[in-house]
């Protein structure tokens, strides 16, 4: 545990210590996404931004944000010093606490940084936590994570997080929409994920996703598409992952650009971006 952190790895956000320049970095990132995302992101995300008053200028104060979030769905936001151990992370989620980094990227890192900062964690993840169904999914994921950890199946379950919470797309009458935080907090991937001919876009399938490798340092080569948050919650909550993990231990992993005969294909990608 880092110095100054509590047993559960939380630290004070120390909101008063942010500089005007750091608040301005948030505002710049926020304004860019606010302009880009309408019509691209799922409407529940926009609704969450509104309910939580995230358009208020500056880096949000976690206490104030938690108060609003608590009223909406009983979730809170707590600060941690970067990535935390898996069991700590899952335990927070299982108790409806979302952990967020408290630092913000430097002005020369607006477009990409590998470590999740407060903009990714709060802007990307927290709006949907104001949605009751999504909020329940995240808690269920935390409980499932504690179980998977004990069963040696984290590498499989982590892929579900990656391809839903971080990089998920959702189908709608008006076409595909973004809901994954890794997309919604990235200007360039918010365009790429929907518009680029390169990646595959494939219908959600639990076992398929948990077999699929992922790439952490570039645009995704495959996105999985859910029908709705209700369908996602239902599919995960009502499935006993125990037998799935056993079956998956026999399966071979699938490459990021794989297409299988069972895939429900929305778009078959050219993979031109990945091969460039
Ligand atoms: N039902 C899953 C299990 O049996 C738990 C889970 C729920 C995992 C929701 C992920 C998301 O382990
Ligand atoms: Fe994230």
mmCIF file of C-alpha atoms in Angstrom, residues 63-172:
data_model
loop_
_atom_site.group_PDB
_atom_site.id
_atom_site.type_symbol
_atom_site.label_atom_id
_atom_site.label_comp_id
_atom_site.label_asym_id
_atom_site.label_seq_id
_atom_site.Cartn_x
_atom_site.Cartn_y
_atom_site.Cartn_z
ATOM 1 C CA UNK A 63 -17.406 14.640 -2.243
ATOM 2 C CA UNK A 64 -19.842 16.842 -4.115
ATOM 3 C CA UNK A 65 -20.058 14.363 -6.986
ATOM 4 C CA UNK A 66 -20.596 11.453 -4.606
ATOM 5 C CA UNK A 67 -23.492 13.279 -2.983
ATOM 6 C CA UNK A 68 -25.305 13.551 -6.320
ATOM 7 C CA UNK A 69 -24.388 10.024 -7.363
ATOM 8 C CA UNK A 70 -25.524 8.641 -4.011
ATOM 9 C CA UNK A 71 -28.953 10.198 -4.552
ATOM 10 C CA UNK A 72 -29.199 8.776 -8.064
ATOM 11 C CA UNK A 73 -28.006 5.179 -7.566
ATOM 12 C CA UNK A 74 -26.239 4.806 -4.203
ATOM 13 C CA UNK A 75 -22.745 4.941 -5.702
ATOM 14 C CA UNK A 76 -19.762 6.990 -4.477
ATOM 15 C CA UNK A 77 -16.461 8.047 -5.997
ATOM 16 C CA UNK A 78 -13.235 7.587 -4.008
ATOM 17 C CA UNK A 79 -9.680 8.632 -4.889
ATOM 18 C CA UNK A 80 -6.789 6.178 -5.260
ATOM 19 C CA UNK A 81 -3.150 6.736 -6.269
ATOM 20 C CA UNK A 82 -3.398 5.088 -9.699
ATOM 21 C CA UNK A 83 -4.047 1.403 -10.338
ATOM 22 C CA UNK A 84 -4.907 -0.734 -7.300
ATOM 23 C CA UNK A 85 -4.692 -4.532 -6.799
ATOM 24 C CA UNK A 86 -7.525 -6.523 -8.373
ATOM 25 C CA UNK A 87 -9.150 -7.660 -5.139
ATOM 26 C CA UNK A 88 -9.162 -4.096 -3.782
ATOM 27 C CA UNK A 89 -10.710 -2.824 -7.004
ATOM 28 C CA UNK A 90 -13.421 -5.509 -7.017
ATOM 29 C CA UNK A 91 -14.212 -4.967 -3.354
ATOM 30 C CA UNK A 92 -14.853 -1.274 -3.984
ATOM 31 C CA UNK A 93 -17.137 -2.029 -6.925
ATOM 32 C CA UNK A 94 -18.997 -4.698 -4.957
ATOM 33 C CA UNK A 95 -19.740 -1.978 -2.387
ATOM 34 C CA UNK A 96 -20.782 0.587 -5.001
ATOM 35 C CA UNK A 97 -17.621 2.657 -4.743
ATOM 36 C CA UNK A 98 -15.923 3.702 -7.957
ATOM 37 C CA UNK A 99 -12.180 4.286 -7.607
ATOM 38 C CA UNK A 100 -10.646 7.174 -9.512
ATOM 39 C CA UNK A 101 -7.165 8.537 -9.969
ATOM 40 C CA UNK A 102 -6.944 12.088 -8.604
ATOM 41 C CA UNK A 103 -4.219 13.356 -10.941
ATOM 42 C CA UNK A 104 -4.816 14.960 -14.334
ATOM 43 C CA UNK A 105 -2.745 14.577 -17.503
ATOM 44 C CA UNK A 106 -0.291 17.275 -18.564
ATOM 45 C CA UNK A 107 -1.355 19.753 -21.259
ATOM 46 C CA UNK A 108 0.879 17.974 -23.788
ATOM 47 C CA UNK A 109 -0.983 14.676 -23.150
ATOM 48 C CA UNK A 110 -4.493 15.771 -24.116
ATOM 49 C CA UNK A 111 -4.867 13.115 -26.769
ATOM 50 C CA UNK A 112 -3.377 10.057 -25.208
ATOM 51 C CA UNK A 113 -2.046 8.690 -21.998
ATOM 52 C CA UNK A 114 -1.799 5.100 -20.921
ATOM 53 C CA UNK A 115 -2.510 5.532 -17.209
ATOM 54 C CA UNK A 116 -6.095 6.445 -16.367
ATOM 55 C CA UNK A 117 -6.298 9.996 -14.984
ATOM 56 C CA UNK A 118 -9.179 11.874 -13.399
ATOM 57 C CA UNK A 119 -10.615 12.841 -16.789
ATOM 58 C CA UNK A 120 -10.807 9.269 -18.016
ATOM 59 C CA UNK A 121 -12.041 7.925 -14.695
ATOM 60 C CA UNK A 122 -14.646 10.587 -13.951
ATOM 61 C CA UNK A 123 -15.776 11.830 -17.348
ATOM 62 C CA UNK A 124 -15.532 8.398 -18.951
ATOM 63 C CA UNK A 125 -16.966 6.177 -16.232
ATOM 64 C CA UNK A 126 -19.103 8.129 -13.807
ATOM 65 C CA UNK A 127 -21.981 9.489 -15.970
ATOM 66 C CA UNK A 128 -23.321 5.967 -16.577
ATOM 67 C CA UNK A 129 -23.110 5.128 -12.869
ATOM 68 C CA UNK A 130 -26.107 7.474 -12.517
ATOM 69 C CA UNK A 131 -28.085 4.946 -14.584
ATOM 70 C CA UNK A 132 -29.706 2.336 -12.297
ATOM 71 C CA UNK A 133 -29.216 -0.638 -14.632
ATOM 72 C CA UNK A 134 -25.620 0.182 -15.475
ATOM 73 C CA UNK A 135 -24.955 0.868 -11.784
ATOM 74 C CA UNK A 136 -26.179 -2.635 -10.935
ATOM 75 C CA UNK A 137 -24.010 -4.137 -13.673
ATOM 76 C CA UNK A 138 -20.884 -2.534 -12.219
ATOM 77 C CA UNK A 139 -21.655 -3.814 -8.746
ATOM 78 C CA UNK A 140 -22.349 -7.311 -10.094
ATOM 79 C CA UNK A 141 -19.049 -7.151 -11.948
ATOM 80 C CA UNK A 142 -17.246 -6.405 -8.682
ATOM 81 C CA UNK A 143 -18.868 -9.360 -6.941
ATOM 82 C CA UNK A 144 -18.087 -11.540 -9.978
ATOM 83 C CA UNK A 145 -14.495 -10.302 -9.884
ATOM 84 C CA UNK A 146 -13.982 -11.442 -6.308
ATOM 85 C CA UNK A 147 -15.264 -14.864 -7.340
ATOM 86 C CA UNK A 148 -13.209 -15.068 -10.545
ATOM 87 C CA UNK A 149 -10.113 -14.091 -8.597
ATOM 88 C CA UNK A 150 -10.611 -17.114 -6.355
ATOM 89 C CA UNK A 151 -11.116 -19.348 -9.396
ATOM 90 C CA UNK A 152 -8.022 -18.229 -11.312
ATOM 91 C CA UNK A 153 -10.186 -16.829 -14.106
ATOM 92 C CA UNK A 154 -9.340 -13.141 -13.941
ATOM 93 C CA UNK A 155 -7.759 -13.044 -17.379
ATOM 94 C CA UNK A 156 -11.112 -14.107 -18.808
ATOM 95 C CA UNK A 157 -13.275 -11.806 -16.701
ATOM 96 C CA UNK A 158 -10.975 -8.835 -17.303
ATOM 97 C CA UNK A 159 -11.799 -9.118 -21.015
ATOM 98 C CA UNK A 160 -15.473 -8.649 -20.222
ATOM 99 C CA UNK A 161 -14.636 -5.373 -18.469
ATOM 100 C CA UNK A 162 -12.456 -4.304 -21.357
ATOM 101 C CA UNK A 163 -15.012 -4.994 -24.076
ATOM 102 C CA UNK A 164 -17.998 -3.599 -22.172
ATOM 103 C CA UNK A 165 -17.119 -1.003 -19.515
ATOM 104 C CA UNK A 166 -14.075 0.355 -21.369
ATOM 105 C CA UNK A 167 -14.774 -0.164 -25.082
ATOM 106 C CA UNK A 168 -18.416 -1.159 -25.435
ATOM 107 C CA UNK A 169 -20.816 -0.043 -28.157
ATOM 108 C CA UNK A 170 -24.594 -0.290 -27.916
ATOM 109 C CA UNK A 171 -27.059 -0.721 -30.748
ATOM 110 C CA UNK A 172 -29.987 1.682 -31.129
#
